[in-house]
Coordinates of C-alpha atoms in Angstrom, one line a residue:
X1 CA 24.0 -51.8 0.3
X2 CA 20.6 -52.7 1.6
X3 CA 20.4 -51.2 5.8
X4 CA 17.2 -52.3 6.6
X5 CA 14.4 -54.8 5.6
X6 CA 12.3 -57.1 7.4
X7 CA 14.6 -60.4 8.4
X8 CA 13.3 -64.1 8.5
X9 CA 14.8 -64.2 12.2
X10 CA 15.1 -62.2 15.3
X11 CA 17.3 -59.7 15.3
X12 CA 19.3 -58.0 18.2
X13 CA 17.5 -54.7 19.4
X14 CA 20.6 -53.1 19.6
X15 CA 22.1 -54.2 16.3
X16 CA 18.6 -52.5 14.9
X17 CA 19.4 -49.4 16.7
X18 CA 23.4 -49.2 15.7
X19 CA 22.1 -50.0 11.7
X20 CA 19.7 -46.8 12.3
X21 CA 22.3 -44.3 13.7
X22 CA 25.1 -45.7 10.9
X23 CA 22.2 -44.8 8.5
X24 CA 22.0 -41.6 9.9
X25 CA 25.6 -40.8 9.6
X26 CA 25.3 -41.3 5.7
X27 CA 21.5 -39.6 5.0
X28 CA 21.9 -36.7 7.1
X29 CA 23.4 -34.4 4.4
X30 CA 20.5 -35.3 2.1
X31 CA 18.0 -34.9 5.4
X32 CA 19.2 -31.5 6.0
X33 CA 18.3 -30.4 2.4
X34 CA 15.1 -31.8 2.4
X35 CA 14.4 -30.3 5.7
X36 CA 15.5 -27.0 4.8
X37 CA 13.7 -27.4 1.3
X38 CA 10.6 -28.1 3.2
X39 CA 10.2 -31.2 1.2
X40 CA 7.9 -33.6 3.4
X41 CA 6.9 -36.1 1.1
X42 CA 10.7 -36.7 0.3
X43 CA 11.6 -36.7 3.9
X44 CA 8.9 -39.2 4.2
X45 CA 9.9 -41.4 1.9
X46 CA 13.8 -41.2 3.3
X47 CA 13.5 -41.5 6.8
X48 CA 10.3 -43.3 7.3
X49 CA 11.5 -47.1 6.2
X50 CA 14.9 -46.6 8.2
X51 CA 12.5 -46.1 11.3
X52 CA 10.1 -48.5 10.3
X53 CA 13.0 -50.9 10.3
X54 CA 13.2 -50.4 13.8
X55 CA 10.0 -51.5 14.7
X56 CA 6.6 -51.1 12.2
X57 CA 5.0 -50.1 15.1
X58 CA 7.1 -46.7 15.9
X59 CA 6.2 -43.0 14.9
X60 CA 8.6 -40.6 14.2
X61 CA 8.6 -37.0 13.1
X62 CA 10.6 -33.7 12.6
X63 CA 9.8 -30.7 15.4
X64 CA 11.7 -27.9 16.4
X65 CA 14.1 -28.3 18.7
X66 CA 14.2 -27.1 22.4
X67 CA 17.8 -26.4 22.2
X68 CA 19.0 -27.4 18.8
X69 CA 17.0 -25.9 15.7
X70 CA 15.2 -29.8 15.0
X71 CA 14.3 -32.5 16.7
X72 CA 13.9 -35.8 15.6
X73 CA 11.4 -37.6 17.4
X74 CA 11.1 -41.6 17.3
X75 CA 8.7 -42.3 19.5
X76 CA 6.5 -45.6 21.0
X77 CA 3.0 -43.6 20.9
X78 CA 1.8 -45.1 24.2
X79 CA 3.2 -48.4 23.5
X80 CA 4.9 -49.8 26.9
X81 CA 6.4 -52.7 24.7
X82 CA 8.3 -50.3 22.7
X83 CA 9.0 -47.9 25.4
X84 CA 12.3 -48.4 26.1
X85 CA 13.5 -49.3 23.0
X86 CA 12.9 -46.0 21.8
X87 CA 14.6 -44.3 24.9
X88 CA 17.6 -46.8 24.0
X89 CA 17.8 -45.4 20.6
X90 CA 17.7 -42.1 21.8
X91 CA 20.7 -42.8 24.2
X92 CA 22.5 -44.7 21.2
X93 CA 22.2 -41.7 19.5
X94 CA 25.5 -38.7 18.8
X95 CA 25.4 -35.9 21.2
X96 CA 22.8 -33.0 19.9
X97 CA 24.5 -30.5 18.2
X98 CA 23.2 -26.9 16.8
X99 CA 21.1 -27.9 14.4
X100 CA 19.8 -31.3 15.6
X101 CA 18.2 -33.4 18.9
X102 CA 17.0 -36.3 19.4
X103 CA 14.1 -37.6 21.6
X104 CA 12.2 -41.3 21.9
X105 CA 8.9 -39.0 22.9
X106 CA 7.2 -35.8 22.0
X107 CA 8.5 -32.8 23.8
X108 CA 6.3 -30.0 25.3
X109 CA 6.1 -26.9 23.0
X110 CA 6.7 -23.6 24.5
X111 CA 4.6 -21.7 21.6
X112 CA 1.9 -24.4 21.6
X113 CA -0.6 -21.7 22.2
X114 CA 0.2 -20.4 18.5
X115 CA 0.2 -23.7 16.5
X116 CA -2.2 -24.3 14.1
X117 CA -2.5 -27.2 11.7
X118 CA -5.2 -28.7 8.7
X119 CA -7.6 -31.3 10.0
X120 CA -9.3 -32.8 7.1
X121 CA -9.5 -29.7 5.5
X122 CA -9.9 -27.9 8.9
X123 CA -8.4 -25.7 10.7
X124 CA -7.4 -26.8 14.0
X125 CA -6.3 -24.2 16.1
X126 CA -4.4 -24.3 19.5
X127 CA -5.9 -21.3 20.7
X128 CA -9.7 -22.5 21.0
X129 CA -9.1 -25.7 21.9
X130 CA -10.8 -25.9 25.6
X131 CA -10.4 -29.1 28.4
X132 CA -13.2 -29.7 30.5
X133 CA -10.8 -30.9 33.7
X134 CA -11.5 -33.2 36.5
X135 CA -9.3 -34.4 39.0
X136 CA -10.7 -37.8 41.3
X137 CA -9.9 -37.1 44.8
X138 CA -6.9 -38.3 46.1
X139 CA -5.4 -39.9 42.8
X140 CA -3.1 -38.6 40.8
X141 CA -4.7 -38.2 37.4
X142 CA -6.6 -35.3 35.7
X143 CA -9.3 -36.3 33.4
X144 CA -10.0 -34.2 30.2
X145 CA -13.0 -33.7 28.4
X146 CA -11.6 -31.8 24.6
X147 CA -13.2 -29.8 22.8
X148 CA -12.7 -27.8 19.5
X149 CA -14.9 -26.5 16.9
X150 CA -13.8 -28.5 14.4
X151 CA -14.8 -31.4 16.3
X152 CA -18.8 -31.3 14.8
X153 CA -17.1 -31.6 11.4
X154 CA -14.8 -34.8 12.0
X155 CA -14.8 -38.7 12.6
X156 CA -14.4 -39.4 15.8
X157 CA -10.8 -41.2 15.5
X158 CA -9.5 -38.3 13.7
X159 CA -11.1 -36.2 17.1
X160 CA -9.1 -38.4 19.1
X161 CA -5.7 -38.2 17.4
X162 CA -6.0 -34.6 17.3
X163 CA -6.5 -34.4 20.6
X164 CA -3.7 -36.7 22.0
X165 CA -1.8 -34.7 19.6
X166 CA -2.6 -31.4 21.5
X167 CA -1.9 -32.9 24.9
X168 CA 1.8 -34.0 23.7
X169 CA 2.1 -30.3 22.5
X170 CA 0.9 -28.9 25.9
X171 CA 2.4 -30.8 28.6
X172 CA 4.6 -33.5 26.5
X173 CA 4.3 -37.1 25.8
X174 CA 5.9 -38.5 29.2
X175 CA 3.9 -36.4 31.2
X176 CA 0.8 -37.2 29.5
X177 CA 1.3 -40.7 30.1
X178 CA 1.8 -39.8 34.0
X179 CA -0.9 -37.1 34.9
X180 CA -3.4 -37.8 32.4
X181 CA -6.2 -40.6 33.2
X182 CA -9.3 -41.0 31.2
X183 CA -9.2 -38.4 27.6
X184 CA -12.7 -38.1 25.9
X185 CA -12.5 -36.1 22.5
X186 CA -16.1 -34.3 22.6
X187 CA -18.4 -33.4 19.7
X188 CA -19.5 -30.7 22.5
X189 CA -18.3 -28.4 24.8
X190 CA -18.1 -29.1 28.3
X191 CA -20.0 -26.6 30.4
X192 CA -17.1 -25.6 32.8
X193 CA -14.3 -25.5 30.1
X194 CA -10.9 -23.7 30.6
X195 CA -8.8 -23.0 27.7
X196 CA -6.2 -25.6 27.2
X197 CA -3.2 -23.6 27.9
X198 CA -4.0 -23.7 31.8
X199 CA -3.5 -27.3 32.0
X200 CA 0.2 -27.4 32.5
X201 CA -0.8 -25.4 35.6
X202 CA -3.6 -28.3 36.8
X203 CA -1.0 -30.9 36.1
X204 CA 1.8 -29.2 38.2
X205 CA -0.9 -28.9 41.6
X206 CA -1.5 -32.2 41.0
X207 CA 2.2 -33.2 40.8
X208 CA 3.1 -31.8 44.2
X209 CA 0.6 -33.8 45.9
X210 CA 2.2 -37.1 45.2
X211 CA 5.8 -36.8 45.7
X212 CA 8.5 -39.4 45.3
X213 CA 8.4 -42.5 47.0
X214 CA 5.0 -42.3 48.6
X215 CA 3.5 -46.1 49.4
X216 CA 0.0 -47.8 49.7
X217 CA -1.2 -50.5 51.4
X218 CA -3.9 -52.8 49.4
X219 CA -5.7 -55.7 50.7
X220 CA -7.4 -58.1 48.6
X221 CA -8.0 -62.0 47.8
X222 CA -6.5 -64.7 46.0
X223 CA -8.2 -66.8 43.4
X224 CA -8.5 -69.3 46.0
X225 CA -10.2 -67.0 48.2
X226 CA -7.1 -66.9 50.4
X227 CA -6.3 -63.1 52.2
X228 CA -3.4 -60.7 50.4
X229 CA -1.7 -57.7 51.5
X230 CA 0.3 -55.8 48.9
X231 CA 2.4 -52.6 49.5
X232 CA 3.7 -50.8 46.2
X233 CA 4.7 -47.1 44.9
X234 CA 2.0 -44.9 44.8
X235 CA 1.9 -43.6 41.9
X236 CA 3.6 -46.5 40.4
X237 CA 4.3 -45.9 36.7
X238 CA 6.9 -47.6 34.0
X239 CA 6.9 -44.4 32.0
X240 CA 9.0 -43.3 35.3
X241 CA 11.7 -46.1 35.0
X242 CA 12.0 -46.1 30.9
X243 CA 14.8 -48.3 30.3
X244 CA 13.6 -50.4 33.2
X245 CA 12.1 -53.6 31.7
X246 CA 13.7 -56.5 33.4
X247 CA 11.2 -58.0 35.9
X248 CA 13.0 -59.8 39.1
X249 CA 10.8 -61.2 41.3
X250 CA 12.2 -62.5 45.2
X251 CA 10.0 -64.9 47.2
X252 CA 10.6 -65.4 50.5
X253 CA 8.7 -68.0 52.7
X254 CA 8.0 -67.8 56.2
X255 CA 6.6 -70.6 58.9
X256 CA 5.2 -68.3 61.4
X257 CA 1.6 -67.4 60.3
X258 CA -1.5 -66.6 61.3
X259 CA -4.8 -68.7 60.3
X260 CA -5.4 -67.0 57.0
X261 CA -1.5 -67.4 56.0
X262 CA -0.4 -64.2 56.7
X263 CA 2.6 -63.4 58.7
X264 CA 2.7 -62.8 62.6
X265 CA 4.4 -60.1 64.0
X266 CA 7.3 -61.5 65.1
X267 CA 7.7 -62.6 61.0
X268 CA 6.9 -58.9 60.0
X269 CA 9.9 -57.8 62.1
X270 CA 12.1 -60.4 60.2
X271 CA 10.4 -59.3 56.7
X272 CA 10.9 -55.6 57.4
X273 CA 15.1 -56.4 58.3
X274 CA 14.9 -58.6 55.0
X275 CA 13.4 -55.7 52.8
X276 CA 16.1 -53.4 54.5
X277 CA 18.8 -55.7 53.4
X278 CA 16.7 -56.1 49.8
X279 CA 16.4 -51.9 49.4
X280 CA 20.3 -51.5 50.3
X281 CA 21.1 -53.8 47.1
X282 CA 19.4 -51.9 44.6
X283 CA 21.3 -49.3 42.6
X284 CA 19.8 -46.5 40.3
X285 CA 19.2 -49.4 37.7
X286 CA 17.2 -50.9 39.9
X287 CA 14.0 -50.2 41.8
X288 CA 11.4 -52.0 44.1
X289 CA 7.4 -51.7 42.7
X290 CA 5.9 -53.3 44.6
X291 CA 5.7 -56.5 47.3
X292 CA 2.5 -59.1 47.7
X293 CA 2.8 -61.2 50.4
X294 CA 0.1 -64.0 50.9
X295 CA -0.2 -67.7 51.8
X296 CA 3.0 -68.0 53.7
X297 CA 5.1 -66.5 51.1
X298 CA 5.9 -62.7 50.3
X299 CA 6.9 -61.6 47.0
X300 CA 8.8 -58.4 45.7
X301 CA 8.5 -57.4 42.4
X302 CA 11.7 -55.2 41.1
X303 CA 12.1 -53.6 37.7
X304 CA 15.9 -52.9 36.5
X305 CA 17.8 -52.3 33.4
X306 CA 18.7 -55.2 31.9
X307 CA 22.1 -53.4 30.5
X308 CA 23.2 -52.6 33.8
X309 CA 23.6 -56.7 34.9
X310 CA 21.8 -55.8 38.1
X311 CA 19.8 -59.0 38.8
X312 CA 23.5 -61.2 40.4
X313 CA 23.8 -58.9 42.8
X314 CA 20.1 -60.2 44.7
X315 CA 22.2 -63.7 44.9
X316 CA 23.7 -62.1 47.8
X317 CA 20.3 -61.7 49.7
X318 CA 19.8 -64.3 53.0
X319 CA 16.4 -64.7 54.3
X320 CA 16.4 -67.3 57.8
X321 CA 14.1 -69.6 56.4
X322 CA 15.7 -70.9 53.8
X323 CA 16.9 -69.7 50.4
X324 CA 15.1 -67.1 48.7
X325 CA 13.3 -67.4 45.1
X326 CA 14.8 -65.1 42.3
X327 CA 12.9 -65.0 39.1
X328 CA 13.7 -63.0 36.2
X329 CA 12.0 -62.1 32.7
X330 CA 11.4 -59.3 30.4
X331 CA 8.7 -57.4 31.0
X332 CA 8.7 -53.6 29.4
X333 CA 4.5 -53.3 29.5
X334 CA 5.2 -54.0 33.7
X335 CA 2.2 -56.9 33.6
X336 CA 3.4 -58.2 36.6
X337 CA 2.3 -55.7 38.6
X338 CA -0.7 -54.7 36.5
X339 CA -2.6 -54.5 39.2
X340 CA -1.1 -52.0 41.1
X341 CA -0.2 -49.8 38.3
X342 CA -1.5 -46.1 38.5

């Protein structure tokens, strides 16, 4: 019987993700063999379509394990539309056992310092590969300049995989996504280079600068030229809220402005007792990103897991001035609140 193929009409994510792990069930004897064989090009050829079946657009591979002896890793590669599809077939997954784990992102790996792999024919080696490191003040993201000796001898796309590849080994794929800002794969080395194994360490200062549910006030303009004023998470990042892909968005209009549209005090006092009754409603499936407020109207953007059936509860909300405005759509990549993203 034929699991997976491509289908002439949408099909349910989570029927996808059940198909995989019933797959799994039945190919997991021949995977072990093949894994303890050390036969790649077989394992390839096995497990590669059942995850392309998923989604074309996934990577997957075999790692050791942190706990188990493997891991199998199917993972979105950056992707914030496949995000949380991969952390929900992770969670659909059976409980790891002894001899396998599974994980919808690349782990951290403790003996990263003694990895070495071929690189078109070179040798790319964990131990001289240096960062040049900078760290913007007062945001929280550590640029990296890579280098390797290798690097002369390479394309540049292949530079760039390689090193994306030796970030996920150092810190892990989640993290990267959080601490690391702008990566530039270098043909040379950058004068005050540290060895790569010392950026866990830069990452962790910069970590405890920013801790949970810090805030920043923005002010801006409209397309029509009109005055905003937005307040949202700072840092405010999806890879922090995986399975959190539902967009709600609660309007609220007020009367009482100023000139420009923007609320008088005695309408921030009724907005902040509104938001107090907003924050109390939200559950861990649910979280507040952000709130715009502009022209006579204030917005607040929430992100929730869809699974969870959060979004009837915010029916309950009362604002004084009449009803408030509840929108909801998918949204996994978080474009509604590109602009404030981290």
């Amino acid at each position: 019987m034929r699991l997976f193929g491509r289908k002439s009409e949408p099909v349910d994510p989570g029927a996808l993700i059940a198909a995989f792990w019933t797959w799994w069930d039945e190919a997991r004897p021949r995977v072990d063999v093949l894994v303890d064989a050390g036969e790649a090009g077989e394992l390839a050829e096995l497990v590669g379509p059942a995850v392309t079946a998923l989604d074309a657009s996934l990577i997957w591979e075999v790692a050791p394990g942190l706990a188990a002896r493997h891991a199998l890793v199917v993972s979105a590669a950056g992707n914030p539309e496949l995000r949380s599809f991969a952390h929900r077939w992770a969670l659909a997954g059976p409980a790891a056992d002894e001899r396998w784990e599974f994980h919808p992102s690349r782990q951290a790996n403790p003996q990263a310092l003694g990895l070495t792999i071929d690189v078109g024919g070179h040798q790319f080696g964990m131990d001289r590969f240096v960062l040049g490191v900078r760290v913007p003040p007062g945001t929280p993201r550590v640029n990296v300049s890579a280098y390797h000796p290798i690097f002369q001898d390479i394309d540049d796309e292949t530079r760039m995989e390689t090193t994306l590849l030796a970030l996920d080994w150092l810190l892990g794929e989640d993290e990267v996504a959080r601490w690391i800002g702008d990566i530039v794969a270098s043909e040379f080395e950058p004068i005050d280079a540290i060895p790569a194994i010392h950026l866990p360490g830069v990452v962790a200062d910069v970590a405890q600068s920013f801790p949970a549910d810090r805030w920043i006030l923005m002010e801006g303009q409209t397309g029509t030229g009109k005055p905003l004023k937005a307040t949202a998470r700072y840092p405010l990042r999806p890879v922090d809220y995986p399975l959190f892909d539902q967009h709600i968005a609660i309007t609220v209009p007020y009367r009482a402005s100023d000139p420009d549209g923007l609320p008088t005090p005695e309408t921030l006092t009724t907005l902040t007792t509104f938001e107090a009754q907003l924050t109390t409603t939200l559950t861990k499936n649910a979280v507040l990103a952000a709130h715009l407020t502009t022209e006579n109207t204030r917005t607040y953007h929430i992100y929730a897991n869809p699974t969870a059936n959060t979004a009837p509860t915010f029916k309950t909300l009362t604002w004084p001035e009449g009803r408030p405005r509840i929108t909801i759509n998918d949204d996994p990549s978080w474009s509604a609140v590109a602009h404030f993203l981290t």
